[in-house]
C-alpha positions as semicolon CSV with decimal commas, in nm:
position;residue;x (nm);y (nm);z (nm)
1;Q;0,000;0,000;0,000
2;V;0,136;0,338;-0,099
3;K;0,162;0,580;0,191
4;L;0,234;0,949;0,153
5;V;0,338;1,107;0,483
6;E;0,263;1,476;0,522
7;S;0,394;1,716;0,782
8;G;0,443;2,086;0,845
9;G;0,092;2,227;0,856
10;G;-0,035;2,456;1,129
11;S;-0,158;2,805;1,203
12;V;0,004;3,131;1,102
13;E;-0,092;3,495;1,071
14;A;-0,145;3,655;0,733
15;G;0,187;3,736;0,572
16;G;0,356;3,446;0,743
17;S;0,513;3,130;0,607
18;L;0,478;2,756;0,638
19;K;0,658;2,465;0,475
20;L;0,480;2,139;0,399
21;S;0,667;1,813;0,353
22;C;0,561;1,494;0,182
23;A;0,763;1,175;0,213
24;S;0,692;0,896;-0,033
25;P;0,812;0,543;-0,109
26;P;1,105;0,515;-0,352
27;F;0,895;0,388;-0,644
28;V;0,651;0,675;-0,611
29;F;0,915;0,943;-0,574
30;E;1,109;0,820;-0,877
31;N;0,822;0,742;-1,114
32;C;0,524;0,956;-1,025
33;G;0,439;1,323;-1,035
34;V;0,422;1,432;-0,671
35;G;0,268;1,755;-0,559
36;W;0,009;1,930;-0,348
37;Y;-0,362;1,988;-0,378
38;R;-0,605;2,152;-0,142
39;R;-0,964;2,068;-0,069
40;G;-1,117;2,383;-0,217
41;T;-1,487;2,453;-0,242
42;G;-1,579;2,242;-0,541
43;T;-1,632;1,874;-0,587
44;E;-1,270;1,812;-0,682
45;R;-0,954;1,909;-0,502
46;D;-0,768;2,208;-0,637
47;L;-0,417;2,177;-0,770
48;V;-0,175;2,394;-0,576
49;S;0,154;2,282;-0,726
50;T;0,301;1,964;-0,863
51;F;0,595;1,810;-1,039
52;E;0,491;1,666;-1,370
53;R;0,525;1,290;-1,392
54;G;0,858;1,191;-1,539
55;S;1,020;1,531;-1,512
56;T;1,116;1,810;-1,276
57;A;0,886;2,056;-1,449
58;T;0,639;2,218;-1,215
59;K;0,290;2,359;-1,233
60;Y;0,135;2,614;-0,999
61;K;-0,212;2,743;-0,929
62;D;-0,226;3,102;-1,054
63;S;-0,310;3,246;-0,714
64;V;0,003;3,101;-0,550
65;K;0,257;3,186;-0,820
66;G;0,535;3,398;-0,676
67;R;0,443;3,300;-0,319
68;F;0,472;2,920;-0,312
69;T;0,774;2,717;-0,417
70;L;0,779;2,344;-0,484
71;S;1,103;2,156;-0,435
72;R;1,229;1,803;-0,384
73;D;1,505;1,625;-0,198
74;T;1,612;1,305;-0,371
75;A;1,806;1,167;-0,074
76;K;1,503;1,203;0,155
77;R;1,247;1,115;-0,115
78;A;1,055;1,420;-0,008
79;V;0,866;1,694;-0,183
80;Y;0,831;2,030;-0,014
81;L;0,591;2,317;-0,057
82;E;0,725;2,639;0,084
83;M;0,443;2,885;0,130
84;N;0,525;3,252;0,182
85;N;0,311;3,562;0,221
86;L;0,016;3,347;0,318
87;N;-0,331;3,499;0,320
88;T;-0,663;3,389;0,465
89;E;-0,771;3,243;0,131
90;D;-0,493;2,988;0,163
91;T;-0,667;2,835;0,464
92;D;-0,756;2,481;0,370
93;V;-0,670;2,115;0,404
94;Y;-0,367;2,037;0,190
95;Y;-0,309;1,695;0,040
96;C;0,006;1,543;-0,094
97;S;-0,073;1,359;-0,415
98;A;0,119;1,129;-0,645
99;L;0,007;1,073;-1,002
100;C;0,145;0,742;-1,117
101;T;0,086;0,543;-1,434
102;I;-0,191;0,331;-1,290
103;R;-0,360;0,564;-1,044
104;R;-0,332;0,870;-0,821
105;Y;-0,248;0,834;-0,454
106;W;-0,341;1,074;-0,175
107;G;-0,203;1,157;0,167
108;Q;-0,431;1,195;0,466
109;G;-0,443;1,573;0,446
110;I;-0,294;1,843;0,667
111;Q;-0,458;2,160;0,793
112;V;-0,321;2,504;0,710
113;T;-0,493;2,794;0,884
114;V;-0,412;3,158;0,811
115;S;-0,559;3,421;1,041
116;S;-0,599;3,788;0,963
């Protein structure tokens, strides 16, 4: 069973920063596109940022460009989302996600709360 382990959420004031971490099994880290989504208000989770499967190219949600940075550490098999200049609209449950050939995997979700 594929397990994505998330950490780093919490509460911060507007303008502050948080860094989310996602640790994944070797096969997932090396072969899947790993990134972050958040629950959002619709029926599907919103993409925040992700590495594209099979490359180090990244995608970002328009509203986080310039504030959030996605990175990875090969030795730790971890993907990080550094979130700066947070605002109240960033408050949500964030999910690590891995898009692999066969299916997409999800972490358990981690709360990020930004207060004004």
